[in-house]
CSV table of C-alpha atoms in Angstrom, one decimal:
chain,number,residue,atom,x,y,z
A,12,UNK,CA,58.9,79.6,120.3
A,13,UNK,CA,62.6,80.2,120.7
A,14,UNK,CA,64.1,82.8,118.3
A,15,UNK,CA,66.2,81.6,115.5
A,16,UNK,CA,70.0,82.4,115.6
A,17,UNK,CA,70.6,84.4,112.7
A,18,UNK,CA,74.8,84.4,112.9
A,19,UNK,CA,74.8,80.8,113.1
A,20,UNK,CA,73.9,78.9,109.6
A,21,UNK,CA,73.6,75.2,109.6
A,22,UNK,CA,76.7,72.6,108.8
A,23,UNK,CA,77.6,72.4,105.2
A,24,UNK,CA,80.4,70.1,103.6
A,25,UNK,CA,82.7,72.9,103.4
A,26,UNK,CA,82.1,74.3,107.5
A,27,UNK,CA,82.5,70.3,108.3
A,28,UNK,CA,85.9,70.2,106.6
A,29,UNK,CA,87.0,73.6,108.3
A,30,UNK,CA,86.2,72.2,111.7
A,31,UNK,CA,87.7,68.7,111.2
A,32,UNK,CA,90.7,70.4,110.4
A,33,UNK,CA,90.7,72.9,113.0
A,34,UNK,CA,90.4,76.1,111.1
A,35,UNK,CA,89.5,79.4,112.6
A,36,UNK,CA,86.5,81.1,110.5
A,37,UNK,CA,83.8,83.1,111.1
A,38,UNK,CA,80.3,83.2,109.4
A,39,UNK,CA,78.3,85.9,107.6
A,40,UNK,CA,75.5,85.0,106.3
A,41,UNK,CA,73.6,87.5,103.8
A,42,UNK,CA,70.4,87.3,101.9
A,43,UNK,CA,70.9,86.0,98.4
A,44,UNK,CA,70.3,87.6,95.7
A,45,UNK,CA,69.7,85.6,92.1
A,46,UNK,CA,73.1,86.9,90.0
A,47,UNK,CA,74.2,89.5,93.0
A,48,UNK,CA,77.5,87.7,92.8
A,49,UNK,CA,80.0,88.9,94.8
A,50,UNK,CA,79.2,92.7,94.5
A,51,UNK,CA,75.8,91.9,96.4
A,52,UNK,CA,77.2,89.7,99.2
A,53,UNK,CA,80.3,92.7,100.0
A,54,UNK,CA,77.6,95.2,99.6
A,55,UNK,CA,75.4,93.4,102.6
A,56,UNK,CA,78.0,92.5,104.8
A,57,UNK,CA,80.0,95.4,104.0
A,58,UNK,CA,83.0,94.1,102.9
A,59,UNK,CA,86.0,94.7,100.2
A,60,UNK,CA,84.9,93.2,97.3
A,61,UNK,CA,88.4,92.5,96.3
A,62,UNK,CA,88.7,90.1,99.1
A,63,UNK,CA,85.4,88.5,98.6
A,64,UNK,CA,86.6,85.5,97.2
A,65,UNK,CA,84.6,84.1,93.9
A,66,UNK,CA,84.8,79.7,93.6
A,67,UNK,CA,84.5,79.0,89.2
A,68,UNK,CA,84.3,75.7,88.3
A,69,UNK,CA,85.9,75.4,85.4
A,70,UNK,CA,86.9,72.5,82.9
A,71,UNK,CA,90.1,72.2,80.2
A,72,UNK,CA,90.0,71.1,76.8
A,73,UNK,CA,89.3,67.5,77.7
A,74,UNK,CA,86.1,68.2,80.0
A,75,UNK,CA,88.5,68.0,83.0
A,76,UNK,CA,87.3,70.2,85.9
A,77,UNK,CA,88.9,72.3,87.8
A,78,UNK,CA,88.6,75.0,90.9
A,79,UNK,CA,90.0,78.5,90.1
A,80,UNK,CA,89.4,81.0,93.1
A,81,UNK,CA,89.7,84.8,91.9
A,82,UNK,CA,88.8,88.2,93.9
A,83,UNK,CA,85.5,88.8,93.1
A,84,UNK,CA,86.1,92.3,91.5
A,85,UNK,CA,87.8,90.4,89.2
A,86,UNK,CA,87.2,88.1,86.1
A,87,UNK,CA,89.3,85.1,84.6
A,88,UNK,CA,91.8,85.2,81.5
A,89,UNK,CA,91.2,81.6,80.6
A,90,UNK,CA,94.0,82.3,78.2
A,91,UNK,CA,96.2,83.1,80.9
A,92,UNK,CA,94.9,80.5,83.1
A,93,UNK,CA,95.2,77.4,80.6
A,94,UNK,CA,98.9,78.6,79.6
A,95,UNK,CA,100.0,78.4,83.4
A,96,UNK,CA,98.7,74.9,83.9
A,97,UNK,CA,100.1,73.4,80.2
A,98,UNK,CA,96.0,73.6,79.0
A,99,UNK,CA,95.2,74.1,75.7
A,100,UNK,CA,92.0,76.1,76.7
A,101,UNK,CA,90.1,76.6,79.6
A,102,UNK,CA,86.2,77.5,80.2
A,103,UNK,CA,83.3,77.9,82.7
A,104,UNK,CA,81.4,75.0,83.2
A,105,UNK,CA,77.6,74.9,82.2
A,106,UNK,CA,75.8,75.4,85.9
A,107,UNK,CA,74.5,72.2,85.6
A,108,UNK,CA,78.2,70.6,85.8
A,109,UNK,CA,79.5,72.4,87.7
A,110,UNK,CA,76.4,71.6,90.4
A,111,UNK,CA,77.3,67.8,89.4
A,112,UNK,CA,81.1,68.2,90.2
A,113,UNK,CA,81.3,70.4,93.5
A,114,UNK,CA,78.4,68.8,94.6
A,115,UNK,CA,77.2,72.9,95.3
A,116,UNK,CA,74.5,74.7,93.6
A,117,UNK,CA,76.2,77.5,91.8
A,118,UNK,CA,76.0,80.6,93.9
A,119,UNK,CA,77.0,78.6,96.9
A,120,UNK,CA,80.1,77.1,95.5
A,121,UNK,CA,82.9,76.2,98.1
A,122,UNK,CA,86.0,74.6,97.2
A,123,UNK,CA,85.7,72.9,100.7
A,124,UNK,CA,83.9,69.9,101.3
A,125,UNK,CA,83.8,69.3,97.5
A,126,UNK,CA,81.8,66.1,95.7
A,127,UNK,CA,84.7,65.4,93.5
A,128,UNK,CA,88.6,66.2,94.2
A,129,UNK,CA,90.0,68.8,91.6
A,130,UNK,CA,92.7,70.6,91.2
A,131,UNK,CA,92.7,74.4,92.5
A,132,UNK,CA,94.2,76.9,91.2
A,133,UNK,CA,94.5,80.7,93.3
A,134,UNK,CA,94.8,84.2,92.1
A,135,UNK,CA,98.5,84.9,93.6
A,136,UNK,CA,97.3,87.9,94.7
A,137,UNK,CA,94.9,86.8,97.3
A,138,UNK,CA,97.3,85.4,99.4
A,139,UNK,CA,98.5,88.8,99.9
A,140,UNK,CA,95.3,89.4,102.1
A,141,UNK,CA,95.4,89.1,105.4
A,142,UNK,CA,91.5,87.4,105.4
A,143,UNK,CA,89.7,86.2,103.1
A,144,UNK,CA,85.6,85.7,103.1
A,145,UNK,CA,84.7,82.8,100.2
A,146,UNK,CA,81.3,80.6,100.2
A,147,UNK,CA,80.5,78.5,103.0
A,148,UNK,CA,78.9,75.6,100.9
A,149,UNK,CA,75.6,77.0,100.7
A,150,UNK,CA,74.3,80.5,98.7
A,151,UNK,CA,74.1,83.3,101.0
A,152,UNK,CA,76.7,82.0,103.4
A,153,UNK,CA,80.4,83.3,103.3
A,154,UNK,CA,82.8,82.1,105.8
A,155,UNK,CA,86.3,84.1,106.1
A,156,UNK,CA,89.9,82.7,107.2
A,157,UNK,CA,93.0,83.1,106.5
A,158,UNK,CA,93.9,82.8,102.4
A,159,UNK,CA,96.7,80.5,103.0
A,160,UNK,CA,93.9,78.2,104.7
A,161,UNK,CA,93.5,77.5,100.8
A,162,UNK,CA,96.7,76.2,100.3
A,163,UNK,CA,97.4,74.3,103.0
A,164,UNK,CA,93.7,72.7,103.1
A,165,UNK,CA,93.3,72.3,98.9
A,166,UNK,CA,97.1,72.4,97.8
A,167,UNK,CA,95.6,75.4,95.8
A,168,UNK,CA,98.5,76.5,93.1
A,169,UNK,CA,99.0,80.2,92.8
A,170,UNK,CA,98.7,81.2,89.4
A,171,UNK,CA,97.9,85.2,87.6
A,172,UNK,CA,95.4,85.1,85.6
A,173,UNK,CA,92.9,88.1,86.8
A,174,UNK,CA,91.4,90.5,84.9
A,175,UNK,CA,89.9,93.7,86.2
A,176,UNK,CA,86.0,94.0,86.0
């Protein structure tokens, strides 16, 4: 029996997207742990957590979702966050919605290759990073590239809204 390839992780919607649009990434896939976050994932591969990149699905006042991508040693202001995009409030989505919308189980949240289009919003700072690693589409599966990848790709909209941990 041939040995499985344990770099290589099978197509997801997000690693489709990547390739259709030519993106350079690699893939490191980790074991997943139930509620390792991103701590877990930086610890295995051995990465900065800082530029582990976190994908929240979150939704305004009017149940409208949105994508907000934050280092993962970090946590949201939602106050912050809804005041930058003219919101009234801002808040997580239940797991179960947010599954429904990205078309992802959480844990394994991309904002590639997403069900439904929504707008993205990007911790300023993260562009500052030279690379990036962020879910692949699948838990246990990180892919990195460039930050500005996001941009380009998502029309992600810098914003500052992070909150140390």
């Amino acid at each position: 029996m041939a040995k499985k390839d344990k770099a290589h992780v099978s197509e997801t919607p997000a690693t489709q997207l990547l390739k259709a649009h030519k993106v350079e990434f690699t893939e490191h896939p980790y074991e997943y742990v139930e509620h390792g976050g991103t701590s877990e994932s930086a610890r295995q591969l051995g990465l900065d957590e800082h530029a582990v990149v976190k994908t929240l699905v979150m939704q305004d006042q009017d149940a409208r979702p949105l994508l907000v991508l934050m280092h993962g040693d970090c946590t949201v202001s939602t106050k912050n966050l809804a005041r930058q995009i003219g919101a009234k409030s801002v808040e997580p989505c239940k797991p179960e919605v947010a599954n429904r919308h990205s078309g992802y189980l959480v844990g394994g949240t991309s904002p590639f290759g997403t069900r439904k289009e929504m707008p993205v919003y990007i911790e300023s700072s993260i562009l500052d990073l030279p690379r990036i690693a962020i879910n692949g589409g699948r838990r246990g599966f990180l892919v990195q590239i460039a930050p500005r990848v996001c941009v380009e790709l998502l029309n992600a909209k810098p914003v500052q809204c992070a909150l140390a941990q």
